[in-house]
Amino acid sequence: MHIAEVHAHVLEAPLTQPFHWSFNGTSVRQACIVEIVADDGTVGWGECFGPAALNAAIVRAYRGTLIGRDALASEALWEELYGAYRDQGQKGLAISALSGVDIALWDLKGKHYGAPVHRLMGGPLRASVRAYATGTYRVEHGDPLEYVVDEVAGYAAQGFHAAKVKIGFDVDADLALVRAVRRKLGPRFGLMVDANHGYDVVDAIAFGRGAADLGIGWFEEPVIPEDLDAYVAVRRGQPIPVAGGECEYTRLGFREVFTRAAVDIVQPDTGAAGGLGECRKIADMAAAFGVRYVPHVWGTGIALAAALQLLAVLPHTPRRRTPWEPILEFDRSEHPFRQTVLTTPLEHEGGVVQIPTGPGLGIEIDRGALATHRVSTP
Ligand code: CA
């Protein structure tokens, strides 16, 4: 089976209401969806995390290397593309584009062998995962002390066991908001916070100490991702477990994160850090370093399906009768085509998501939805 065609679909849809986080915002949702067609007609799907048009441009540049090659040799093709662009492409878009290609090749491989990706990776260790709700973005009008608290209460009512609150704006205001959420939700609901690297070390330590008694599960991206010394300082300076990794790439990038003990919970994005093959390697490294792994997910149902396939094989570290189980990031912010690109949506039931068991990623793509939102295809 050889690769006959590689497409990078750029999808876009406007939001009914723009939203923002600590350092940026958006009025649209975009995606770069990778479609790889084999010469027997089998199709594999992947998704790149990050700026869609830029990812698509790089996927198109990779196309010449991929056409005519063995469609099942995902590792060999990954090594060849990474090696070819290593000098300028160790991190960032070169790797997120490669991630979408790798996910599509794993989907193809699963379809070829008639097995879900998690079977090809030796699993599953679990058939379902608990999901936590990501949301609480800020909007133009209203008081976050009201609408964020209500939003999180809504997630609890839908059966989610935990939710993540966006912070990184102002330490005092962020502490007041998280306190208000905790007061409303009670002591047992899981709460995490995400600063989207809006703080410096001084702010991050002040927030972490101020929130020490609020039962926060993790403190995500407290500081800028390039500065691992700052991560280490935040870990040492305040009591909340530190999470990060959605802006880190490949086993080589994560080697630094692990050897410098920068995080308690690592969050590679499967569509950015290198794809399914690479993220499996990063997950094995995380296990060896005793770091918890919770994939970052902020895309369409394709990205969600890729994360679920990986979640199915994440090892228990340590194994015990009641082990800590990884959880799924379930983005609840507005996304007009998150689920419509799938013929069958990947929904939660009472905060639990089943891992797809069909071949490859275990999903089917709705080409009508792709056509509706497509702004370019080569
Ligand atoms: Ca985040």
CSV table of C-alpha atoms and ligand atoms in Angstrom, one decimal:
chain,number,residue,atom,x,y,z
A,1,MET,CA,0.0,0.0,0.0
A,2,HIS,CA,1.5,3.3,-1.1
A,3,ILE,CA,0.6,6.9,-0.6
A,4,ALA,CA,-1.3,8.3,-3.6
A,5,GLU,CA,-2.3,11.7,-2.3
A,6,VAL,CA,-1.9,14.1,0.6
A,7,HIS,CA,-4.4,16.9,1.2
A,8,ALA,CA,-4.4,19.6,3.8
A,9,HIS,CA,-7.9,21.0,4.4
A,10,VAL,CA,-8.1,24.4,6.1
A,11,LEU,CA,-11.5,24.7,7.8
A,12,GLU,CA,-12.8,27.9,9.4
A,13,ALA,CA,-16.1,29.0,11.0
A,14,PRO,CA,-17.0,32.2,12.8
A,15,LEU,CA,-18.0,32.2,16.5
A,16,THR,CA,-21.3,33.7,17.7
A,17,GLN,CA,-19.3,35.4,20.4
A,18,PRO,CA,-15.5,36.1,20.4
A,19,PHE,CA,-13.7,34.8,23.5
A,20,HIS,CA,-10.2,35.3,24.9
A,21,TRP,CA,-7.7,33.9,27.3
A,22,SER,CA,-4.8,35.5,29.1
A,23,PHE,CA,-2.7,36.7,26.1
A,24,ASN,CA,-4.9,36.4,23.0
A,25,GLY,CA,-8.4,35.7,21.7
A,26,THR,CA,-10.4,34.6,18.7
A,27,SER,CA,-13.6,35.2,16.8
A,28,VAL,CA,-13.2,32.1,14.7
A,29,ARG,CA,-12.4,28.4,15.1
A,30,GLN,CA,-9.9,27.0,12.5
A,31,ALA,CA,-8.5,23.5,11.8
A,32,CYS,CA,-5.9,22.0,9.5
A,33,ILE,CA,-7.2,18.5,8.6
A,34,VAL,CA,-4.8,16.1,6.9
A,35,GLU,CA,-6.2,13.5,4.5
A,36,ILE,CA,-3.8,10.8,3.2
A,37,VAL,CA,-5.1,8.6,0.4
A,38,ALA,CA,-3.5,5.2,-0.3
A,39,ASP,CA,-3.3,3.7,-3.8
A,40,ASP,CA,-5.9,1.0,-2.7
A,41,GLY,CA,-8.4,3.8,-1.9
A,42,THR,CA,-7.9,3.7,1.9
A,43,VAL,CA,-8.1,7.1,3.5
A,44,GLY,CA,-6.4,8.2,6.7
A,45,TRP,CA,-7.3,11.4,8.7
A,46,GLY,CA,-5.2,13.5,10.9
A,47,GLU,CA,-5.3,17.0,12.5
A,48,CYS,CA,-2.6,19.6,13.3
A,49,PHE,CA,-2.8,21.8,16.3
A,50,GLY,CA,-2.1,25.5,15.8
A,51,PRO,CA,-2.4,28.0,13.0
A,52,ALA,CA,-4.3,26.2,10.3
A,53,ALA,CA,-3.0,27.9,7.2
A,54,LEU,CA,0.6,27.7,8.3
A,55,ASN,CA,0.3,24.0,9.2
A,56,ALA,CA,-1.3,23.4,5.8
A,57,ALA,CA,1.5,25.1,4.0
A,58,ILE,CA,4.0,22.8,5.6
A,59,VAL,CA,2.0,19.6,5.1
A,60,ARG,CA,1.9,20.6,1.4
A,61,ALA,CA,5.7,21.0,1.4
A,62,TYR,CA,5.9,17.5,2.9
A,63,ARG,CA,3.7,16.1,0.2
A,64,GLY,CA,6.5,15.5,-2.3
A,65,THR,CA,8.4,13.2,0.1
A,66,LEU,CA,5.2,11.3,1.0
A,67,ILE,CA,3.7,10.5,-2.4
A,68,GLY,CA,4.6,7.0,-3.7
A,69,ARG,CA,6.0,5.9,-0.3
A,70,ASP,CA,5.0,2.9,1.8
A,71,ALA,CA,1.8,4.1,3.6
A,72,LEU,CA,2.4,1.7,6.5
A,73,ALA,CA,5.9,2.9,7.3
A,74,SER,CA,4.8,5.8,9.6
A,75,GLU,CA,8.0,5.6,11.8
A,76,ALA,CA,10.3,5.6,8.8
A,77,LEU,CA,8.5,8.5,7.2
A,78,TRP,CA,8.5,10.5,10.5
A,79,GLU,CA,12.3,10.0,10.8
A,80,GLU,CA,12.9,11.0,7.2
A,81,LEU,CA,10.8,14.2,7.4
A,82,TYR,CA,12.1,15.2,10.8
A,83,GLY,CA,15.7,14.5,9.7
A,84,ALA,CA,15.2,16.5,6.5
A,85,TYR,CA,14.0,19.6,8.3
A,86,ARG,CA,15.8,19.2,11.6
A,87,ASP,CA,18.1,22.1,11.2
A,88,GLN,CA,15.2,24.6,11.1
A,89,GLY,CA,12.3,22.5,12.3
A,90,GLN,CA,13.0,21.0,15.7
A,91,LYS,CA,10.0,22.7,17.3
A,92,GLY,CA,6.8,24.5,16.3
A,93,LEU,CA,5.0,24.3,13.0
A,94,ALA,CA,7.3,21.9,11.3
A,95,ILE,CA,6.4,19.4,14.0
A,96,SER,CA,2.7,20.2,14.3
A,97,ALA,CA,2.4,19.6,10.5
A,98,LEU,CA,4.3,16.4,10.9
A,99,SER,CA,2.0,15.4,13.7
A,100,GLY,CA,-1.1,15.7,11.5
A,101,VAL,CA,0.6,13.5,8.8
A,102,ASP,CA,1.6,10.9,11.4
A,103,ILE,CA,-1.9,10.7,12.9
A,104,ALA,CA,-3.3,10.2,9.4
A,105,LEU,CA,-0.8,7.5,8.7
A,106,TRP,CA,-1.7,5.7,12.0
A,107,ASP,CA,-5.4,6.0,10.9
A,108,LEU,CA,-4.5,4.4,7.5
A,109,LYS,CA,-2.5,1.7,9.2
A,110,GLY,CA,-5.4,0.8,11.5
A,111,LYS,CA,-7.8,0.7,8.6
A,112,HIS,CA,-5.4,-1.5,6.7
A,113,TYR,CA,-5.1,-4.0,9.6
A,114,GLY,CA,-8.7,-3.7,10.6
A,115,ALA,CA,-7.8,-2.6,14.2
A,116,PRO,CA,-8.0,0.5,16.3
A,117,VAL,CA,-4.7,2.4,16.8
A,118,HIS,CA,-4.7,1.4,20.5
A,119,ARG,CA,-4.6,-2.3,19.5
A,120,LEU,CA,-1.6,-1.7,17.2
A,121,MET,CA,0.0,0.0,20.2
A,122,GLY,CA,-0.5,-3.0,22.4
A,123,GLY,CA,-3.6,-1.9,24.3
A,124,PRO,CA,-6.1,-1.2,25.5
A,125,LEU,CA,-5.4,-0.6,29.2
A,126,ARG,CA,-8.8,1.0,29.5
A,127,ALA,CA,-12.0,1.2,27.4
A,128,SER,CA,-13.2,4.6,28.6
A,129,VAL,CA,-11.8,7.7,30.2
A,130,ARG,CA,-13.2,10.4,32.5
A,131,ALA,CA,-13.3,13.8,30.8
A,132,TYR,CA,-12.8,17.1,32.4
A,133,ALA,CA,-14.4,20.3,30.9
A,134,THR,CA,-12.2,23.0,29.4
A,135,GLY,CA,-13.9,26.4,29.1
A,136,THR,CA,-14.3,29.6,31.2
A,137,TYR,CA,-12.9,31.8,28.4
A,138,ARG,CA,-13.6,35.4,28.9
A,139,VAL,CA,-16.2,37.3,26.7
A,140,GLU,CA,-16.7,41.0,26.1
A,141,HIS,CA,-19.7,41.6,28.3
A,142,GLY,CA,-20.6,40.5,31.8
A,143,ASP,CA,-18.8,39.8,35.1
A,144,PRO,CA,-16.6,36.6,35.1
A,145,LEU,CA,-17.4,36.2,38.8
A,146,GLU,CA,-21.0,35.5,37.6
A,147,TYR,CA,-20.7,33.9,34.2
A,148,VAL,CA,-17.6,31.7,34.9
A,149,VAL,CA,-19.1,30.4,38.1
A,150,ASP,CA,-22.3,29.6,36.3
A,151,GLU,CA,-20.4,27.9,33.5
A,152,VAL,CA,-18.5,25.6,35.8
A,153,ALA,CA,-21.7,24.8,37.8
A,154,GLY,CA,-23.2,23.8,34.4
A,155,TYR,CA,-20.3,21.3,33.8
A,156,ALA,CA,-20.9,19.8,37.2
A,157,ALA,CA,-24.6,19.5,36.4
A,158,GLN,CA,-23.7,17.7,33.1
A,159,GLY,CA,-21.8,15.0,35.1
A,160,PHE,CA,-18.2,16.2,34.7
A,161,HIS,CA,-16.1,15.4,37.7
A,162,ALA,CA,-13.7,18.3,37.1
A,163,ALA,CA,-13.3,21.5,35.0
A,164,LYS,CA,-10.4,23.9,34.2
A,165,VAL,CA,-10.6,27.6,35.0
A,166,LYS,CA,-8.8,30.2,32.9
A,167,ILE,CA,-6.5,32.5,34.9
A,168,GLY,CA,-3.4,34.5,34.0
A,169,PHE,CA,-5.0,37.9,33.9
A,170,ASP,CA,-4.4,39.4,37.3
A,171,VAL,CA,-3.4,37.5,40.5
A,172,ASP,CA,-5.9,39.1,42.8
A,173,ALA,CA,-8.8,38.9,40.4
A,174,ASP,CA,-7.9,35.3,39.4
A,175,LEU,CA,-7.8,34.3,43.1
A,176,ALA,CA,-11.2,35.9,43.7
A,177,LEU,CA,-12.6,34.0,40.8
A,178,VAL,CA,-11.2,30.6,41.7
A,179,ARG,CA,-12.4,31.1,45.3
A,180,ALA,CA,-15.9,32.0,44.0
A,181,VAL,CA,-16.0,28.9,41.8
A,182,ARG,CA,-14.8,26.7,44.7
A,183,ARG,CA,-17.4,28.2,47.0
A,184,LYS,CA,-20.2,27.5,44.5
A,185,LEU,CA,-19.1,23.9,43.5
A,186,GLY,CA,-18.1,22.7,47.0
A,187,PRO,CA,-15.0,20.9,48.1
A,188,ARG,CA,-15.2,17.6,46.1
A,189,PHE,CA,-15.5,18.9,42.5
A,190,GLY,CA,-12.2,18.8,40.6
A,191,LEU,CA,-10.8,22.2,39.7
A,192,MET,CA,-7.7,22.9,37.7
A,193,VAL,CA,-6.4,26.3,36.6
A,194,ASP,CA,-4.7,27.4,33.4
A,195,ALA,CA,-2.7,30.6,33.2
A,196,ASN,CA,-1.9,30.2,29.4
A,197,HIS,CA,1.6,31.5,30.4
A,198,GLY,CA,0.2,34.9,31.4
A,199,TYR,CA,2.2,35.1,34.6
A,200,ASP,CA,5.9,35.6,35.5
A,201,VAL,CA,7.5,33.7,38.3
A,202,VAL,CA,6.5,36.3,41.0
A,203,ASP,CA,2.8,36.3,39.9
A,204,ALA,CA,2.7,32.5,39.6
A,205,ILE,CA,4.2,31.9,43.1
A,206,ALA,CA,1.8,34.5,44.5
A,207,PHE,CA,-1.2,32.8,42.9
A,208,GLY,CA,-0.1,29.3,43.9
A,209,ARG,CA,0.4,30.3,47.5
A,210,GLY,CA,-2.9,32.2,47.6
A,211,ALA,CA,-4.8,29.2,46.1
A,212,ALA,CA,-3.1,26.6,48.3
A,213,ASP,CA,-6.2,25.8,50.3
A,214,LEU,CA,-8.6,25.7,47.3
A,215,GLY,CA,-7.9,22.1,46.3
A,216,ILE,CA,-6.5,22.9,42.8
A,217,GLY,CA,-5.6,19.7,40.9
A,218,TRP,CA,-3.0,21.4,38.7
A,219,PHE,CA,-1.6,24.8,37.7
A,220,GLU,CA,-1.2,24.7,33.9
A,221,GLU,CA,1.2,26.9,31.9
A,222,PRO,CA,2.0,29.2,34.8
A,223,VAL,CA,4.9,30.8,32.9
A,224,ILE,CA,6.2,31.0,29.3
A,225,PRO,CA,6.9,27.6,27.8
A,226,GLU,CA,10.5,28.4,26.7
A,227,ASP,CA,11.7,29.1,30.3
A,228,LEU,CA,12.1,25.8,32.1
A,229,ASP,CA,14.0,27.5,34.8
A,230,ALA,CA,10.9,29.5,35.5
A,231,TYR,CA,8.8,26.3,35.6
A,232,VAL,CA,11.3,24.8,38.2
A,233,ALA,CA,11.1,28.0,40.3
A,234,VAL,CA,7.2,27.9,40.3
A,235,ARG,CA,7.3,24.2,41.2
A,236,ARG,CA,9.6,24.9,44.1
A,237,GLY,CA,7.9,28.2,45.2
A,238,GLN,CA,4.3,27.1,45.6
A,239,PRO,CA,2.4,23.9,46.5
A,240,ILE,CA,0.1,23.2,43.5
A,241,PRO,CA,1.3,20.6,41.0
A,242,VAL,CA,2.5,22.2,37.9
A,243,ALA,CA,1.3,21.2,34.4
A,244,GLY,CA,2.5,22.1,30.9
A,245,GLY,CA,3.7,20.9,27.6
A,246,GLU,CA,1.2,21.9,24.9
A,247,CYS,CA,3.9,24.1,23.4
A,248,GLU,CA,6.7,21.5,23.5
A,249,TYR,CA,7.7,19.2,20.7
A,250,THR,CA,9.2,15.7,20.2
A,251,ARG,CA,10.9,13.3,22.6
A,252,LEU,CA,14.0,15.6,22.4
A,253,GLY,CA,12.1,18.6,23.5
A,254,PHE,CA,10.4,16.7,26.3
A,255,ARG,CA,13.7,15.2,27.4
A,256,GLU,CA,14.6,18.6,28.8
A,257,VAL,CA,11.2,19.0,30.5
A,258,PHE,CA,11.7,15.6,32.2
A,259,THR,CA,15.4,15.8,33.1
A,260,ARG,CA,15.0,19.2,34.6
A,261,ALA,CA,11.9,18.1,36.6
A,262,ALA,CA,9.9,21.1,35.2
A,263,VAL,CA,6.4,19.6,35.5
A,264,ASP,CA,4.3,17.2,37.7
A,265,ILE,CA,1.8,16.6,34.8
A,266,VAL,CA,2.9,16.7,31.2
A,267,GLN,CA,0.4,17.7,28.5
A,268,PRO,CA,1.7,17.1,24.9
A,269,ASP,CA,-0.8,17.8,22.2
A,270,THR,CA,-0.9,14.8,20.0
A,271,GLY,CA,-1.5,17.0,17.0
A,272,ALA,CA,1.5,19.2,17.8
A,273,ALA,CA,4.2,17.3,19.7
A,274,GLY,CA,4.9,14.8,16.9
A,275,GLY,CA,1.8,12.7,16.4
A,276,LEU,CA,0.7,9.3,17.8
A,277,GLY,CA,4.0,7.5,17.4
A,278,GLU,CA,6.0,10.3,18.9
A,279,CYS,CA,3.6,11.0,21.8
A,280,ARG,CA,3.6,7.3,22.7
A,281,LYS,CA,7.4,7.6,23.1
A,282,ILE,CA,7.0,10.8,25.2
A,283,ALA,CA,4.4,9.0,27.3
A,284,ASP,CA,6.9,6.2,27.9
A,285,MET,CA,9.5,8.8,28.9
A,286,ALA,CA,6.9,10.4,31.3
A,287,ALA,CA,6.3,7.0,32.9
A,288,ALA,CA,10.0,6.5,33.4
A,289,PHE,CA,10.4,9.9,35.0
A,290,GLY,CA,7.3,9.4,37.2
A,291,VAL,CA,5.4,12.3,35.5
A,292,ARG,CA,1.6,12.1,34.9
A,293,TYR,CA,0.5,12.4,31.3
A,294,VAL,CA,-2.7,14.2,30.3
A,295,PRO,CA,-2.9,14.9,26.6
A,296,HIS,CA,-3.7,18.5,25.6
A,297,VAL,CA,-6.7,18.6,23.2
A,298,TRP,CA,-8.2,21.6,21.6
A,299,GLY,CA,-9.3,20.6,18.1
A,300,THR,CA,-12.0,18.8,16.2
A,301,GLY,CA,-13.3,15.3,16.8
A,302,ILE,CA,-10.3,14.0,14.8
A,303,ALA,CA,-7.9,15.5,17.5
A,304,LEU,CA,-10.2,14.1,20.2
A,305,ALA,CA,-10.1,10.6,18.6
A,306,ALA,CA,-6.3,10.7,18.3
A,307,ALA,CA,-6.0,11.6,22.0
A,308,LEU,CA,-8.4,8.9,23.0
A,309,GLN,CA,-6.4,6.3,21.1
A,310,LEU,CA,-3.3,7.3,23.0
A,311,LEU,CA,-5.2,7.5,26.3
A,312,ALA,CA,-6.1,3.9,25.8
A,313,VAL,CA,-2.5,2.8,26.1
A,314,LEU,CA,-1.1,5.2,28.7
A,315,PRO,CA,0.6,3.0,31.4
A,316,HIS,CA,-0.3,3.0,35.1
A,317,THR,CA,2.6,4.5,37.0
A,318,PRO,CA,2.7,2.9,39.4
A,319,ARG,CA,0.4,0.0,38.9
A,320,ARG,CA,-1.7,-0.6,41.9
A,321,ARG,CA,-5.2,-1.9,42.7
A,322,THR,CA,-6.7,1.5,42.4
A,323,PRO,CA,-4.3,3.3,40.0
A,324,TRP,CA,-4.4,7.0,39.0
A,325,GLU,CA,-6.1,7.1,35.7
A,326,PRO,CA,-5.3,9.7,33.0
A,327,ILE,CA,-8.2,12.0,32.0
A,328,LEU,CA,-9.4,13.5,28.7
A,329,GLU,CA,-9.4,17.3,28.1
A,330,PHE,CA,-12.9,17.9,26.7
A,331,ASP,CA,-13.1,21.4,25.3
A,332,ARG,CA,-16.6,22.9,25.8
A,333,SER,CA,-16.0,26.3,24.2
A,334,GLU,CA,-17.8,27.1,21.1
A,335,HIS,CA,-16.6,25.2,18.0
A,336,PRO,CA,-19.0,25.1,15.1
A,337,PHE,CA,-17.5,22.0,13.5
A,338,ARG,CA,-15.8,20.1,16.3
A,339,GLN,CA,-18.3,17.3,16.2
A,340,THR,CA,-19.9,17.9,12.8
A,341,VAL,CA,-16.8,16.7,11.0
A,342,LEU,CA,-17.6,13.2,12.4
A,343,THR,CA,-20.5,11.1,11.2
A,344,THR,CA,-20.9,10.0,14.8
A,345,PRO,CA,-19.9,12.6,17.4
A,346,LEU,CA,-17.5,11.6,20.3
A,347,GLU,CA,-19.7,12.7,23.1
A,348,HIS,CA,-19.5,12.3,26.9
A,349,GLU,CA,-22.0,10.5,29.0
A,350,GLY,CA,-22.0,11.7,32.6
A,351,GLY,CA,-18.5,13.0,32.1
A,352,VAL,CA,-17.2,9.7,30.6
A,353,VAL,CA,-16.0,9.2,27.0
A,354,GLN,CA,-15.7,5.7,25.4
A,355,ILE,CA,-12.6,5.0,23.5
A,356,PRO,CA,-13.5,4.3,19.8
A,357,THR,CA,-13.0,0.7,18.9
A,358,GLY,CA,-13.4,0.9,15.1
A,359,PRO,CA,-10.3,0.7,12.7
A,360,GLY,CA,-7.7,3.4,12.9
A,361,LEU,CA,-8.9,6.4,14.9
A,362,GLY,CA,-12.3,4.7,15.1
A,363,ILE,CA,-14.1,7.6,13.5
A,364,GLU,CA,-15.8,8.4,10.1
A,365,ILE,CA,-15.5,11.8,8.5
A,366,ASP,CA,-18.5,13.7,7.2
A,367,ARG,CA,-17.2,15.2,3.9
A,368,GLY,CA,-20.2,17.5,3.7
A,369,ALA,CA,-19.2,19.2,6.9
A,370,LEU,CA,-15.6,19.5,5.5
A,371,ALA,CA,-16.9,21.1,2.4
A,372,THR,CA,-19.1,23.5,4.4
A,373,HIS,CA,-16.2,24.9,6.4
A,374,ARG,CA,-13.3,24.5,4.0
A,375,VAL,CA,-11.5,27.7,3.0
A,376,SER,CA,-8.7,26.0,1.0
A,377,THR,CA,-7.5,22.6,-0.2
A,378,PRO,CA,-4.6,22.0,-2.5
B,1,CA,CA,-3.9,25.1,28.2
